[in-house]
PDB file of C-alpha atoms in Angstrom:
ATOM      1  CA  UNK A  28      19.984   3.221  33.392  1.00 40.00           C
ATOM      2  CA  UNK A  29      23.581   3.507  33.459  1.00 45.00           C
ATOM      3  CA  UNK A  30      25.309   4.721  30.456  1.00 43.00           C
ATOM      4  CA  UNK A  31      29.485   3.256  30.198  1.00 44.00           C
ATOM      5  CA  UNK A  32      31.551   4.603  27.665  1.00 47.00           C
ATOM      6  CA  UNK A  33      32.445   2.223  24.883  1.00 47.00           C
ATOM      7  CA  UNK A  34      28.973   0.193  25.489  1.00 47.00           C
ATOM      8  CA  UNK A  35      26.383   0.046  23.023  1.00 45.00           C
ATOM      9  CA  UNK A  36      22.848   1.964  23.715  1.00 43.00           C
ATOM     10  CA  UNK A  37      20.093  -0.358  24.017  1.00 46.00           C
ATOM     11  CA  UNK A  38      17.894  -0.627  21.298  1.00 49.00           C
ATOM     12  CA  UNK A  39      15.293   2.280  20.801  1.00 51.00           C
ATOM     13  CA  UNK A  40      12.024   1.422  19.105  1.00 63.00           C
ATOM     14  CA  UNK A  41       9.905   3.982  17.658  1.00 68.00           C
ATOM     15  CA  UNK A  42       6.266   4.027  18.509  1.00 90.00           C
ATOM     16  CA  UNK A  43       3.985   5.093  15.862  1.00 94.00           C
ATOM     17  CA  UNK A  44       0.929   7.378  15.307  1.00 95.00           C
ATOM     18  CA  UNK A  45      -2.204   7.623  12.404  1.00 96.00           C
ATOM     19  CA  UNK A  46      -4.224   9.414  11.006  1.00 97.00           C
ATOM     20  CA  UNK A  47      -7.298   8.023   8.893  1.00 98.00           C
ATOM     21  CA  UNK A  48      -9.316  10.229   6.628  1.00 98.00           C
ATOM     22  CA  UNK A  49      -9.719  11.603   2.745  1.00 98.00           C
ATOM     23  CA  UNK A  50      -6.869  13.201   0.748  1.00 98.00           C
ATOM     24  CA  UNK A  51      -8.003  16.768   0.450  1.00 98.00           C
ATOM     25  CA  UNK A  52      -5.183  17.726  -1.189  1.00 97.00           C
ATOM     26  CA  UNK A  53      -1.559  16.461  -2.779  1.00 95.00           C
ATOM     27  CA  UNK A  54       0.918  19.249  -3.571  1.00 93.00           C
ATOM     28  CA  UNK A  55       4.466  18.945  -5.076  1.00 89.00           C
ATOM     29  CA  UNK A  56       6.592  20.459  -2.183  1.00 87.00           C
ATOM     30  CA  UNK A  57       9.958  21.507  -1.218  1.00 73.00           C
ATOM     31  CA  UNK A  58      12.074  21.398   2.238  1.00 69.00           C
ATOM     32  CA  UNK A  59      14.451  24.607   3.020  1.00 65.00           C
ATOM     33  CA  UNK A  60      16.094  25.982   0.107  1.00 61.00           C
ATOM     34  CA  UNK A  61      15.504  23.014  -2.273  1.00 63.00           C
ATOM     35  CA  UNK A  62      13.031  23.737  -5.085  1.00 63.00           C
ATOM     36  CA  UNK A  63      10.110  21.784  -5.211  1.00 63.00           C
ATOM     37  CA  UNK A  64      11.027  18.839  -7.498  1.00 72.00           C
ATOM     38  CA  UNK A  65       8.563  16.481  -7.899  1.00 77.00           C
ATOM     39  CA  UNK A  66       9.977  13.959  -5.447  1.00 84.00           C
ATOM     40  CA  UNK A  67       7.816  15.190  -2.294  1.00 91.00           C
ATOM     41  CA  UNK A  68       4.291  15.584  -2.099  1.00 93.00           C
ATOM     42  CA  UNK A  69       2.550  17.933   1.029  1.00 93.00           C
ATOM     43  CA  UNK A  70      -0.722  15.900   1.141  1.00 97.00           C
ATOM     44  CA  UNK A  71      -3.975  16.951   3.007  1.00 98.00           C
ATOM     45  CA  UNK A  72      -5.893  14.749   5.398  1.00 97.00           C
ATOM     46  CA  UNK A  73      -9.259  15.890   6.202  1.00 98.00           C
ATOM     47  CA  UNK A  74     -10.518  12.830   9.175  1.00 96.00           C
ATOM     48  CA  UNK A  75     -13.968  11.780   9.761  1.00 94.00           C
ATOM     49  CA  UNK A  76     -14.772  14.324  12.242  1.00 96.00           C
ATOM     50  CA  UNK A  77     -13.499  17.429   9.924  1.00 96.00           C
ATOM     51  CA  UNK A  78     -10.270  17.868  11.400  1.00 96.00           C
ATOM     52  CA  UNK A  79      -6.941  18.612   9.161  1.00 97.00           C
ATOM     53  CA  UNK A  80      -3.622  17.066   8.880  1.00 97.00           C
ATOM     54  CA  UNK A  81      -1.051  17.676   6.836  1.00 96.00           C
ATOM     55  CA  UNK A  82       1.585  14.972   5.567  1.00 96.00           C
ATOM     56  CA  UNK A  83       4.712  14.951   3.885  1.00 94.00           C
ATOM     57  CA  UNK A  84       5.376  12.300   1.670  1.00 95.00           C
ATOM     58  CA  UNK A  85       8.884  11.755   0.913  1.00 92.00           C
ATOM     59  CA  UNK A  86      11.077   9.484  -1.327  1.00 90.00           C
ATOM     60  CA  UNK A  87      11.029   7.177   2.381  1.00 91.00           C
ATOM     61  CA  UNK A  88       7.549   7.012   3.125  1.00 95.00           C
ATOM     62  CA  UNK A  89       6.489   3.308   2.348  1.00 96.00           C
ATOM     63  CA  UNK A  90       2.829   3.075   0.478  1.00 97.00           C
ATOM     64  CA  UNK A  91       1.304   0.035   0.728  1.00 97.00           C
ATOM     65  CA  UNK A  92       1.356  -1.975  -2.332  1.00 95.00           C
ATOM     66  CA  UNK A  93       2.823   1.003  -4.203  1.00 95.00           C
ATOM     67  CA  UNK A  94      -0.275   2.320  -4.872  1.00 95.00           C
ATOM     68  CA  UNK A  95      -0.344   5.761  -6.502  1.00 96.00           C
ATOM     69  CA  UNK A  96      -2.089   8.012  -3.710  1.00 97.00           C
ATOM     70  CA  UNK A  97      -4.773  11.133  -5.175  1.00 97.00           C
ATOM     71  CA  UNK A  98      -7.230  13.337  -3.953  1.00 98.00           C
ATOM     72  CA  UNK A  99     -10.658  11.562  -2.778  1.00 98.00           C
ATOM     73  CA  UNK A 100      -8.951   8.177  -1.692  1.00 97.00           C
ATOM     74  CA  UNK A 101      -9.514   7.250   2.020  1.00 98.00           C
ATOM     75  CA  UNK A 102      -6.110   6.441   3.457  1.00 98.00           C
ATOM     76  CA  UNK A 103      -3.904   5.840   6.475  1.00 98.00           C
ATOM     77  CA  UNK A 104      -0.884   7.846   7.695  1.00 98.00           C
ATOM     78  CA  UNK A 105       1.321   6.399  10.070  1.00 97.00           C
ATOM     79  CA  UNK A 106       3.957   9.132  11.651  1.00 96.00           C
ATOM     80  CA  UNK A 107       6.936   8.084  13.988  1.00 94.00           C
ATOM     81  CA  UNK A 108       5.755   9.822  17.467  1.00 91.00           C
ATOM     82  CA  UNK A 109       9.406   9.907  18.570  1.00 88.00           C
ATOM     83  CA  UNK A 110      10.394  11.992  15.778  1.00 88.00           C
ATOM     84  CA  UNK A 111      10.556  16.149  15.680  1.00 85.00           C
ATOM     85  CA  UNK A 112       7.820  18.180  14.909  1.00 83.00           C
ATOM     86  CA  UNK A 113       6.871  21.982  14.269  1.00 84.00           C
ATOM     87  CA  UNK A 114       4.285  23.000  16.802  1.00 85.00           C
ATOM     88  CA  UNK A 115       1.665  24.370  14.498  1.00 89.00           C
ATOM     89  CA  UNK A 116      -1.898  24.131  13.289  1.00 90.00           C
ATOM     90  CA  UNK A 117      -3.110  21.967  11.653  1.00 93.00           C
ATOM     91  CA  UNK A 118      -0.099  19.560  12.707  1.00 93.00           C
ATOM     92  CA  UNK A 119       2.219  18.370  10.047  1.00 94.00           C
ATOM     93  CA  UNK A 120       4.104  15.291  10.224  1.00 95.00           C
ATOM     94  CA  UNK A 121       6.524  13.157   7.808  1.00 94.00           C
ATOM     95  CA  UNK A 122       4.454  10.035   6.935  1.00 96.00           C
ATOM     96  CA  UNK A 123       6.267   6.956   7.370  1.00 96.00           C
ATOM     97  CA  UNK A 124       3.870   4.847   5.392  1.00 97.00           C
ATOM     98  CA  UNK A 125       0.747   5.133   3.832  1.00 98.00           C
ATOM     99  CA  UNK A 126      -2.230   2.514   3.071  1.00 98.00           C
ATOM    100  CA  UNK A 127      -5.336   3.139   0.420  1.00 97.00           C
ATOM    101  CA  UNK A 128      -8.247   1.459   2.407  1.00 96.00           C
ATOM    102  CA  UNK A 129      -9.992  -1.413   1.174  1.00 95.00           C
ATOM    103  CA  UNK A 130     -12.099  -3.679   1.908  1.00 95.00           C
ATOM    104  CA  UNK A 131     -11.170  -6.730   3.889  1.00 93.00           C
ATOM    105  CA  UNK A 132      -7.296  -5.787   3.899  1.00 95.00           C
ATOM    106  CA  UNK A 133      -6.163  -4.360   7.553  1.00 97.00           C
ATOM    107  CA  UNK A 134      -2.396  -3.186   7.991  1.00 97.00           C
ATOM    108  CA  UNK A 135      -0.141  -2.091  10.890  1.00 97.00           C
ATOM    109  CA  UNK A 136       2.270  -0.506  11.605  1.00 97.00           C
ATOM    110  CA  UNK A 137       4.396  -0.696  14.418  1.00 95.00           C
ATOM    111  CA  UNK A 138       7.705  -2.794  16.523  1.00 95.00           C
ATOM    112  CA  UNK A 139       7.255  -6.375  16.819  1.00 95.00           C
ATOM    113  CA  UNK A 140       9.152  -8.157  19.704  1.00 95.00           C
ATOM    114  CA  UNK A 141      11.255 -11.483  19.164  1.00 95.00           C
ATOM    115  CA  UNK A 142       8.009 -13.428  20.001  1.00 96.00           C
ATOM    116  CA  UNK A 143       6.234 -11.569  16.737  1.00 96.00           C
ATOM    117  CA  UNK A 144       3.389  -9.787  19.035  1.00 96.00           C
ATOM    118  CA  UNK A 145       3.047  -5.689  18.564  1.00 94.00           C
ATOM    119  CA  UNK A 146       4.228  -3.452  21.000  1.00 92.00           C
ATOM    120  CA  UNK A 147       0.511  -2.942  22.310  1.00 90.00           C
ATOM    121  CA  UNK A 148       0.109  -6.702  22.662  1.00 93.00           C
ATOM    122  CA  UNK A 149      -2.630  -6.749  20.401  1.00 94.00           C
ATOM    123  CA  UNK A 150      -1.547  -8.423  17.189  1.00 96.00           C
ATOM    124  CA  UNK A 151       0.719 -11.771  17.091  1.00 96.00           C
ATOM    125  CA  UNK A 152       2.261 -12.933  13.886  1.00 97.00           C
ATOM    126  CA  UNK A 153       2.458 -16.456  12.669  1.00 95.00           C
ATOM    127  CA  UNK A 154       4.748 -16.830  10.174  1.00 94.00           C
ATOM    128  CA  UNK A 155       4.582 -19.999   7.356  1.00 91.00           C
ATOM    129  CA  UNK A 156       7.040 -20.249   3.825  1.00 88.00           C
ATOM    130  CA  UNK A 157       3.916 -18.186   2.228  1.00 89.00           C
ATOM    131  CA  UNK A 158       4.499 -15.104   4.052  1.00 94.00           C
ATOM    132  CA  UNK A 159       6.063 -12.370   1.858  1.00 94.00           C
ATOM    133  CA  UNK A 160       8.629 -10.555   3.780  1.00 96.00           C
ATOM    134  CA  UNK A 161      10.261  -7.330   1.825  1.00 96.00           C
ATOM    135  CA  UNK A 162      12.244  -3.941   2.411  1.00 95.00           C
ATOM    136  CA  UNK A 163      10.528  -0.793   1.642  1.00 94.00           C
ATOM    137  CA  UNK A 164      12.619  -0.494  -1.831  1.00 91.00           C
ATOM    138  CA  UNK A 165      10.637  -4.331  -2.521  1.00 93.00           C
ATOM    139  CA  UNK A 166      13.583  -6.262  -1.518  1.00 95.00           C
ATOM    140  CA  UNK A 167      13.495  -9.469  -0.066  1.00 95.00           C
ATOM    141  CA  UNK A 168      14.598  -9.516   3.350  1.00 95.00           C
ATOM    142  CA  UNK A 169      16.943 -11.424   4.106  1.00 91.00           C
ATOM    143  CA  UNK A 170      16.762 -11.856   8.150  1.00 90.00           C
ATOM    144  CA  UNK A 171      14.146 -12.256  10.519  1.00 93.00           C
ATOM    145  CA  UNK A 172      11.620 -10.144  10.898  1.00 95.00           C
ATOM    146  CA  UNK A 173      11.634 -10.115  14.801  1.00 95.00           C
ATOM    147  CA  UNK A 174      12.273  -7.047  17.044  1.00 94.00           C
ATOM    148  CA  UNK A 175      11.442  -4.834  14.086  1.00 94.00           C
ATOM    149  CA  UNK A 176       9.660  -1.950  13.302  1.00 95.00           C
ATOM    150  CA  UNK A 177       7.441  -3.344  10.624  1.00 96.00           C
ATOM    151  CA  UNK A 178       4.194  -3.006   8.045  1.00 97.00           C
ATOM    152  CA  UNK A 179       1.922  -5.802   8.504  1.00 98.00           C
ATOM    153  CA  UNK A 180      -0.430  -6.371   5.918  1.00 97.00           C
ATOM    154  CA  UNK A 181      -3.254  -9.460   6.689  1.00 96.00           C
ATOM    155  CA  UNK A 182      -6.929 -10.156   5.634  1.00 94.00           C
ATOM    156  CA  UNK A 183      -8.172 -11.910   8.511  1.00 92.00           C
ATOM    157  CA  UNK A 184      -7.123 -12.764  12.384  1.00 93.00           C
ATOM    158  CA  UNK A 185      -8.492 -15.102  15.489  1.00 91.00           C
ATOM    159  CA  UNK A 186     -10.551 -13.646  18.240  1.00 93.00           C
ATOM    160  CA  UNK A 187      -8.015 -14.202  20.565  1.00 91.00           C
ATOM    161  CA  UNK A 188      -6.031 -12.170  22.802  1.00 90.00           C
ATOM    162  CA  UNK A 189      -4.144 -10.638  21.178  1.00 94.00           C
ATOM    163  CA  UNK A 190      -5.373 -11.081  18.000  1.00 94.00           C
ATOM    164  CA  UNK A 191      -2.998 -14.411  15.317  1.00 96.00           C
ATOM    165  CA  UNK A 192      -2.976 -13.721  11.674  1.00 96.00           C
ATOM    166  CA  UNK A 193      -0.338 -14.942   8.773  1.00 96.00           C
ATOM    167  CA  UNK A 194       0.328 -12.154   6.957  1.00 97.00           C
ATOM    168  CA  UNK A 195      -0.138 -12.034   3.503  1.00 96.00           C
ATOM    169  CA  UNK A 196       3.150  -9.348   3.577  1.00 97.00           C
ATOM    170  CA  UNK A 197       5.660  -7.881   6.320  1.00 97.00           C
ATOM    171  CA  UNK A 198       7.620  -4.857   4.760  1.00 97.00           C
ATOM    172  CA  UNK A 199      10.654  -4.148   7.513  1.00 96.00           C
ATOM    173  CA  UNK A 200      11.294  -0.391   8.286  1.00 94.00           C
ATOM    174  CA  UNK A 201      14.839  -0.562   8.033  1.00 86.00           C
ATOM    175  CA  UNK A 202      15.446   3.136   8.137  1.00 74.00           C
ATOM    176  CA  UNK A 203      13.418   2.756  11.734  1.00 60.00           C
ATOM    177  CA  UNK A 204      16.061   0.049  12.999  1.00 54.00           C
ATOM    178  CA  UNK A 205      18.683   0.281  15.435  1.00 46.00           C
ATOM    179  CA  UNK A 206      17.918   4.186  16.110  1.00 41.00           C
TER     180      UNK A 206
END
């Protein structure tokens, strides 16, 4: 690709990673030289197979439905692979969003293309007047939803490939747009 001064970079989705597993722990944190305030939360992930990961859970991590997260929930963490990272054990990632799990409600995360299908072609959006589409600060968005990094929460889909559901809710990742 050929970059010309003055034009505008294409755009650059992020692709995202999880983690599923218990909370093992949630502990009021700080980053650098701020004191721990409250407003940040290191969380432990212990997976099914025993393994640890640690999460931090800022102000800009999206939790589904707002729920309040605590030690002994099963959850999902979704990271932004594209993003920095310290090199250390157990890894340690900034959580992008968060989902309790429960039964019969499935969520992703991840760039949808103008055609509404994920970026691993495995989940295609239909979207009717019901469908609930919102910012992460539970605004209502006001564009389309397309060609967006996005949380998709549904309750059931078609066999097909990929995979149709209406969502009951799309939250947009706007701080994951046009980077």
């Amino acid at each position: 690709m050929e970059f010309v001064f003055g034009e505008k970079m294409p755009f650059k989705r992020n692709r995202f990673g999880f983690v599923t597993g218990t909370i093992v722990e949630l502990v009021p944190t700080r980053v650098g030289s701020r004191r721990a305030d409250g407003c940040m939360l290191f969380t432990t992930l212990e997976d099914m197979d025993g393994n640890i990961v640690n999460f931090l859970v800022t102000p800009s991590t999206y939790v589904v439905d707002f729920e309040t997260l605590s030690v002994g929930m099963q959850c999902t963490f979704w990271y932004s692979m594209d993003a920095p990272m310290p090199l250390i054990y157990p890894p340690q990632y900034n959580a992008v969003a968060a989902a309790v799990q429960r039964n019969g409600r499935m969520v992703n995360v991840g760039y949808y293309d103008a055609s509404l299908v994920n970026e691993d072609q495995t989940l295609q959006l239909n979207l009717d007047k019901s469908v609930d589409v919102r910012t992460t600060n539970n605004q209502y968005f006001q564009g389309s939803p397309a060609g967006r990094n996005l949380v998709v929460t549904y309750d059931n889909s078609t066999r097909s490939i990929p995979a149709q559901t209406t969502p009951l809710k799309i939250v947009v990742l706007c701080d994951f747009c046009g980077r």
